[in-house]
């Protein structure tokens, strides 16, 4: 195996654009956040390969050309970072909506004949190094094999162009509906197994405390997989001046693994939540919501939106990564 060249080495990230700039349904590549825990490996496609092993009858190593023999599939999905693994409950709104192209993992796997008792796929990137004082070699995540048939992709394009190095060139995993951390970049190995992977990013980090109905921790944890319901306000923007007694649209995006059923919005802390208009889900893309509002009082007003998923989960007011987004405006 060739030594991996990193540029840069060590954690590398790019912040997303702020919510009021997220006006496009499809996020432009230069506006997509970047999250690399260990650095950016620089990989030539002719030196790249993907090995599929573990609980399969036919382990295989595919070169880039082998991958390209599978039918090209395209899909659009939200792509969201769940936030720092060191501060997992802090809302970060690292979110975008992307068109991916690649091949369906289920088809590639079928040619390896997975064993009936395989439950998880461990996916490894070409990157390794140290994160928060812990040696990680390689970056490894896992996902339930039951999820694969749905729409999991081995992707090589974002919005119709080859992946950039920082987004996983030449090939990355895309797990639509799961937080971005699960979409392993610079994908080099997939191992089928009966149990969860035992790396730092699947044990020490990226496991959330499970809460009971009254919000108290039960002592159990759950992997950071499915994206919880969330919404953000694109317009108005923070500190915008709004005219009194004039009707105005509040609009934004809402998303959740499995889709958002309803969005409510409110103007002012003690105002009631009013139902917004909401686009039906289209695959796992974000959904536009909007609501009309006529301010009746001068002064500062805090606008907020709250999404509910089809499974009945509602965005919390605070304390979780998907807590409601608030925008303060000024009515004159
Ligand atoms: N190999 C590898 N894959 C990775 C990461 C990483 O550090 N190494 N970061 C993950 C995290 S935390 C996120 S949020 C997404 C970010 O993808 P992007 O940088 O293309 O937006 O990639 C995921 N895949
Ligand atoms: Mo992330």
Coordinates of C-alpha atoms and ligand atoms in Angstrom, one line a residue:
X1 CA 0.0 0.0 0.0
X2 CA 1.2 3.5 -0.8
X3 CA 1.9 5.9 2.0
X4 CA -1.0 8.4 2.4
X5 CA -0.1 12.0 1.8
X6 CA -2.2 14.4 3.9
X7 CA -2.7 18.1 3.0
X8 CA -3.4 19.4 5.5
X9 CA -2.6 17.0 8.3
X10 CA -4.7 17.2 11.5
X11 CA -8.3 18.5 11.9
X12 CA -9.6 20.5 9.0
X13 CA -13.0 22.1 8.7
X14 CA -14.9 24.8 6.9
X15 CA -17.9 26.5 8.5
X16 CA -21.2 26.4 6.6
X17 CA -22.8 29.6 5.3
X18 CA -25.2 31.2 7.9
X19 CA -28.9 30.2 7.7
X20 CA -30.0 33.4 6.0
X21 CA -27.7 32.6 3.1
X22 CA -29.2 29.1 2.6
X23 CA -31.5 30.4 -0.1
X24 CA -30.8 27.8 -2.8
X25 CA -32.5 24.4 -2.7
X26 CA -29.3 22.8 -3.8
X27 CA -26.3 24.0 -1.9
X28 CA -23.3 25.2 -4.0
X29 CA -20.2 23.2 -3.5
X30 CA -18.2 26.2 -2.2
X31 CA -20.9 26.7 0.5
X32 CA -20.8 23.1 1.8
X33 CA -19.3 22.7 5.2
X34 CA -16.2 20.6 5.5
X35 CA -15.4 18.3 8.5
X36 CA -12.2 16.2 8.5
X37 CA -11.1 14.9 11.9
X38 CA -7.7 13.8 10.9
X39 CA -6.7 15.8 7.8
X40 CA -7.3 15.5 4.1
X41 CA -5.7 12.5 2.4
X42 CA -4.7 13.2 -1.3
X43 CA -5.5 10.1 -3.3
X44 CA -5.0 9.3 -7.0
X45 CA -7.9 7.4 -8.5
X46 CA -5.5 4.8 -10.0
X47 CA -4.0 4.2 -6.6
X48 CA -7.4 3.8 -4.9
X49 CA -9.2 0.6 -4.2
X50 CA -12.0 -0.6 -2.0
X51 CA -11.8 -3.9 -0.2
X52 CA -15.0 -5.6 0.9
X53 CA -14.5 -8.4 3.4
X54 CA -15.7 -9.9 6.6
X55 CA -18.9 -12.0 6.6
X56 CA -19.1 -12.3 2.8
X57 CA -18.7 -15.4 0.6
X58 CA -16.7 -13.6 -2.0
X59 CA -14.3 -10.9 -0.6
X60 CA -13.4 -8.5 -3.3
X61 CA -11.1 -5.6 -4.0
X62 CA -12.5 -3.1 -6.5
X63 CA -10.5 -0.6 -8.4
X64 CA -12.1 2.7 -9.6
X65 CA -12.8 1.2 -13.0
X66 CA -14.6 -1.8 -11.4
X67 CA -16.8 0.5 -9.5
X68 CA -17.7 2.5 -12.7
X69 CA -19.1 -0.7 -14.3
X70 CA -22.1 -0.5 -11.9
X71 CA -25.1 1.7 -13.0
X72 CA -24.8 5.3 -12.1
X73 CA -27.4 6.4 -9.6
X74 CA -28.3 10.0 -8.5
X75 CA -30.1 11.2 -5.5
X76 CA -30.5 14.4 -3.5
X77 CA -30.4 14.5 0.2
X78 CA -29.7 16.8 3.2
X79 CA -26.1 16.4 4.4
X80 CA -25.7 17.4 8.0
X81 CA -22.9 17.3 10.5
X82 CA -24.2 16.4 14.0
X83 CA -21.7 18.8 15.6
X84 CA -18.5 18.2 17.4
X85 CA -18.2 14.8 19.0
X86 CA -16.7 16.6 22.0
X87 CA -19.8 18.8 22.4
X88 CA -22.5 16.6 20.8
X89 CA -25.6 18.3 22.0
X90 CA -24.7 21.8 20.8
X91 CA -26.7 23.0 17.8
X92 CA -24.3 23.9 14.9
X93 CA -26.6 24.0 11.8
X94 CA -23.9 22.5 9.6
X95 CA -26.4 21.6 7.0
X96 CA -26.8 21.6 3.2
X97 CA -28.8 19.8 0.5
X98 CA -26.7 18.0 -2.1
X99 CA -27.1 16.0 -5.3
X100 CA -24.9 12.9 -5.1
X101 CA -24.0 10.5 -7.9
X102 CA -22.5 7.1 -7.4
X103 CA -23.4 3.4 -7.4
X104 CA -25.8 1.6 -5.1
X105 CA -23.9 -0.1 -2.3
X106 CA -26.6 -2.9 -2.3
X107 CA -25.6 -3.9 -5.8
X108 CA -21.8 -4.0 -5.1
X109 CA -22.5 -6.0 -1.9
X110 CA -24.7 -8.5 -3.7
X111 CA -21.7 -9.5 -5.8
X112 CA -19.8 -10.3 -2.6
X113 CA -22.7 -12.5 -1.3
X114 CA -23.1 -11.3 2.3
X115 CA -23.6 -13.9 5.0
X116 CA -27.1 -14.2 6.5
X117 CA -25.9 -13.3 10.0
X118 CA -24.1 -10.1 9.0
X119 CA -25.7 -7.2 10.9
X120 CA -23.4 -4.2 10.4
X121 CA -21.0 -2.8 7.9
X122 CA -17.8 -1.2 9.2
X123 CA -16.6 1.4 6.8
X124 CA -13.0 2.7 6.8
X125 CA -11.5 5.8 5.3
X126 CA -7.9 6.2 4.1
X127 CA -7.3 8.7 6.9
X128 CA -5.7 8.0 10.3
X129 CA -4.0 10.0 13.0
X130 CA -4.8 11.5 16.4
X131 CA -8.0 13.2 17.5
X132 CA -8.4 14.8 20.9
X133 CA -5.5 12.8 22.3
X134 CA -6.8 9.4 20.9
X135 CA -5.0 7.5 18.2
X136 CA -7.4 6.6 15.4
X137 CA -6.3 4.2 12.7
X138 CA -8.3 4.3 10.5
X139 CA -11.4 6.6 10.6
X140 CA -14.1 3.9 11.0
X141 CA -17.9 4.1 11.3
X142 CA -20.6 1.5 11.2
X143 CA -24.1 1.2 9.9
X144 CA -26.9 -1.4 10.2
X145 CA -26.9 -3.6 7.1
X146 CA -30.7 -3.4 7.0
X147 CA -30.3 0.3 5.9
X148 CA -28.3 -0.5 2.8
X149 CA -31.0 -1.6 0.4
X150 CA -32.8 1.7 0.8
X151 CA -30.5 4.3 -0.8
X152 CA -26.9 4.0 0.5
X153 CA -24.5 5.1 -2.2
X154 CA -20.8 4.7 -2.9
X155 CA -20.6 8.2 -4.3
X156 CA -18.0 9.8 -6.6
X157 CA -19.8 13.1 -7.5
X158 CA -21.3 16.0 -5.7
X159 CA -23.7 18.2 -7.7
X160 CA -22.5 16.6 -10.9
X161 CA -18.7 17.2 -10.4
X162 CA -16.0 14.9 -9.1
X163 CA -15.7 15.0 -5.3
X164 CA -13.2 17.6 -4.1
X165 CA -10.3 16.1 -2.0
X166 CA -11.8 17.5 1.2
X167 CA -15.2 15.8 0.4
X168 CA -13.7 12.4 0.0
X169 CA -12.1 12.1 -3.5
X170 CA -12.2 9.8 -5.2
X171 CA -14.9 7.9 -3.5
X172 CA -17.0 8.2 -0.3
X173 CA -20.0 6.6 1.3
X174 CA -23.3 8.5 1.5
X175 CA -25.9 7.3 4.0
X176 CA -28.9 9.5 3.3
X177 CA -30.9 10.3 6.4
X178 CA -28.0 9.6 8.7
X179 CA -25.7 12.3 10.1
X180 CA -22.7 13.1 8.0
X181 CA -20.2 11.4 10.3
X182 CA -21.5 8.1 9.0
X183 CA -20.7 9.0 5.4
X184 CA -17.1 7.9 5.4
X185 CA -14.8 9.8 3.0
X186 CA -11.9 8.3 1.1
X187 CA -13.6 5.0 1.5
X188 CA -11.1 2.1 1.3
X189 CA -12.6 -0.9 3.2
X190 CA -16.0 -2.2 4.1
X191 CA -16.2 -5.2 6.5
X192 CA -19.4 -7.0 7.2
X193 CA -19.8 -8.1 10.9
X194 CA -22.2 -9.4 13.4
X195 CA -21.6 -6.6 16.0
X196 CA -20.9 -2.9 16.0
X197 CA -17.4 -1.6 15.2
X198 CA -15.1 -1.0 18.2
X199 CA -13.2 2.2 17.1
X200 CA -13.2 5.5 19.0
X201 CA -15.7 7.0 16.6
X202 CA -18.2 4.3 17.2
X203 CA -17.7 3.7 20.9
X204 CA -16.2 6.6 22.7
X205 CA -17.8 9.3 20.6
X206 CA -21.0 9.5 18.5
X207 CA -23.3 7.8 21.0
X208 CA -26.1 9.9 22.5
X209 CA -27.6 9.5 25.9
X210 CA -31.2 8.2 25.7
X211 CA -33.7 10.3 27.5
X212 CA -37.0 9.1 29.0
X213 CA -40.3 10.9 28.3
X214 CA -39.6 13.6 30.9
X215 CA -36.2 14.3 29.4
X216 CA -34.1 12.5 32.1
X217 CA -31.1 10.3 31.0
X218 CA -31.8 6.6 31.2
X219 CA -28.2 5.5 31.3
X220 CA -28.5 3.9 27.8
X221 CA -26.9 5.3 24.7
X222 CA -27.9 5.2 21.0
X223 CA -25.6 5.6 18.0
X224 CA -25.7 9.0 16.2
X225 CA -27.3 7.6 13.0
X226 CA -30.7 9.0 12.1
X227 CA -31.1 12.7 11.6
X228 CA -33.5 14.2 14.2
X229 CA -36.2 16.6 13.0
X230 CA -34.9 20.1 12.5
X231 CA -35.8 23.4 10.8
X232 CA -34.2 26.8 10.3
X233 CA -35.4 30.2 9.2
X234 CA -33.8 31.6 6.1
X235 CA -35.8 34.8 6.0
X236 CA -36.1 37.2 7.6
X237 CA -32.4 37.4 8.5
X238 CA -31.1 38.3 12.0
X239 CA -31.6 41.9 13.0
X240 CA -33.6 42.7 9.9
X241 CA -35.9 45.7 10.1
X242 CA -39.5 44.7 9.6
X243 CA -42.4 47.1 8.9
X244 CA -45.3 47.3 11.3
X245 CA -48.7 46.1 10.1
X246 CA -47.3 44.9 6.8
X247 CA -47.6 41.2 5.9
X248 CA -44.4 39.4 5.6
X249 CA -43.3 35.8 4.7
X250 CA -41.2 33.8 7.1
X251 CA -39.6 30.9 5.3
X252 CA -37.0 28.3 5.8
X253 CA -36.1 24.6 5.4
X254 CA -37.1 21.6 7.5
X255 CA -35.7 18.0 7.4
X256 CA -35.6 14.7 9.3
X257 CA -34.7 11.1 8.5
X258 CA -38.0 9.9 7.2
X259 CA -39.3 13.4 6.4
X260 CA -41.0 16.2 8.2
X261 CA -44.8 16.1 8.7
X262 CA -45.4 19.6 10.0
X263 CA -43.6 22.8 10.8
X264 CA -45.0 25.4 13.3
X265 CA -43.6 29.0 13.7
X266 CA -44.1 31.6 16.3
X267 CA -43.3 35.3 16.6
X268 CA -42.4 36.2 20.2
X269 CA -41.7 34.0 23.2
X270 CA -45.2 33.8 24.5
X271 CA -46.9 33.6 21.1
X272 CA -48.7 30.5 20.0
X273 CA -47.1 28.1 17.5
X274 CA -49.0 28.5 14.2
X275 CA -48.9 25.8 11.4
X276 CA -46.7 26.8 8.4
X277 CA -47.2 25.6 4.9
X278 CA -44.9 22.8 4.1
X279 CA -43.8 21.0 0.9
X280 CA -44.3 17.2 1.0
X281 CA -41.0 15.3 1.4
X282 CA -39.2 14.5 -1.8
X283 CA -36.8 11.6 -1.0
X284 CA -34.6 12.8 1.8
X285 CA -34.2 16.4 0.6
X286 CA -35.0 19.3 2.8
X287 CA -38.6 20.7 2.6
X288 CA -39.5 24.4 2.3
X289 CA -41.9 25.9 4.8
X290 CA -43.4 29.3 4.9
X291 CA -45.9 31.3 6.9
X292 CA -47.4 34.8 6.6
X293 CA -46.9 37.2 9.5
X294 CA -48.1 40.7 10.2
X295 CA -46.3 42.3 13.1
X296 CA -48.7 44.4 15.3
X297 CA -46.2 45.8 17.8
X298 CA -43.0 47.8 17.7
X299 CA -39.7 46.5 19.0
X300 CA -37.6 43.4 19.1
X301 CA -39.4 40.1 18.2
X302 CA -37.8 36.6 18.2
X303 CA -39.1 34.3 15.5
X304 CA -38.7 30.6 15.8
X305 CA -39.7 27.4 13.8
X306 CA -40.3 23.9 15.0
X307 CA -40.4 20.7 12.9
X308 CA -42.2 17.5 13.7
X309 CA -41.1 14.3 11.9
X310 CA -43.5 11.6 10.5
X311 CA -42.5 9.5 13.5
X312 CA -44.0 12.1 15.8
X313 CA -40.7 13.5 17.2
X314 CA -40.7 17.2 17.8
X315 CA -37.8 19.6 17.7
X316 CA -36.9 20.5 21.3
X317 CA -36.7 24.1 22.6
X318 CA -33.1 23.7 23.9
X319 CA -30.5 21.3 25.1
X320 CA -30.1 19.1 22.0
X321 CA -28.3 19.5 18.7
X322 CA -31.6 19.9 16.9
X323 CA -33.0 22.6 19.2
X324 CA -35.1 25.3 17.6
X325 CA -33.6 28.0 15.5
X326 CA -34.4 31.6 16.6
X327 CA -34.1 34.8 14.6
X328 CA -34.4 38.2 16.3
X329 CA -35.8 41.0 14.2
X330 CA -36.7 44.6 14.8
X331 CA -40.3 45.8 14.1
X332 CA -40.5 49.6 13.3
Ligands
LIG1 N1 -12.8 9.3 6.4 C1 -13.5 10.3 7.0 N2 -14.8 10.4 6.7 C2 -15.5 11.4 7.3 C3 -15.0 12.3 8.2 C4 -13.6 12.1 8.5 O1 -13.0 12.9 9.3 N3 -12.9 11.1 7.9 N4 -15.8 13.2 8.8 C5 -17.2 12.9 8.9 C6 -18.0 14.0 9.4 S1 -18.0 14.2 11.1 C7 -18.9 14.6 8.6 S2 -20.0 15.7 9.2 C8 -18.8 14.4 7.1 C9 -18.5 15.8 6.5 O2 -18.5 15.6 5.1 P1 -18.0 16.9 4.2 O3 -16.7 17.4 4.8 O4 -17.9 16.3 2.8 O5 -19.1 17.9 4.3 O6 -17.9 13.5 6.7 C10 -17.7 12.4 7.6 N5 -16.8 11.4 7.0
LIG2 MO1 -19.7 15.7 11.5

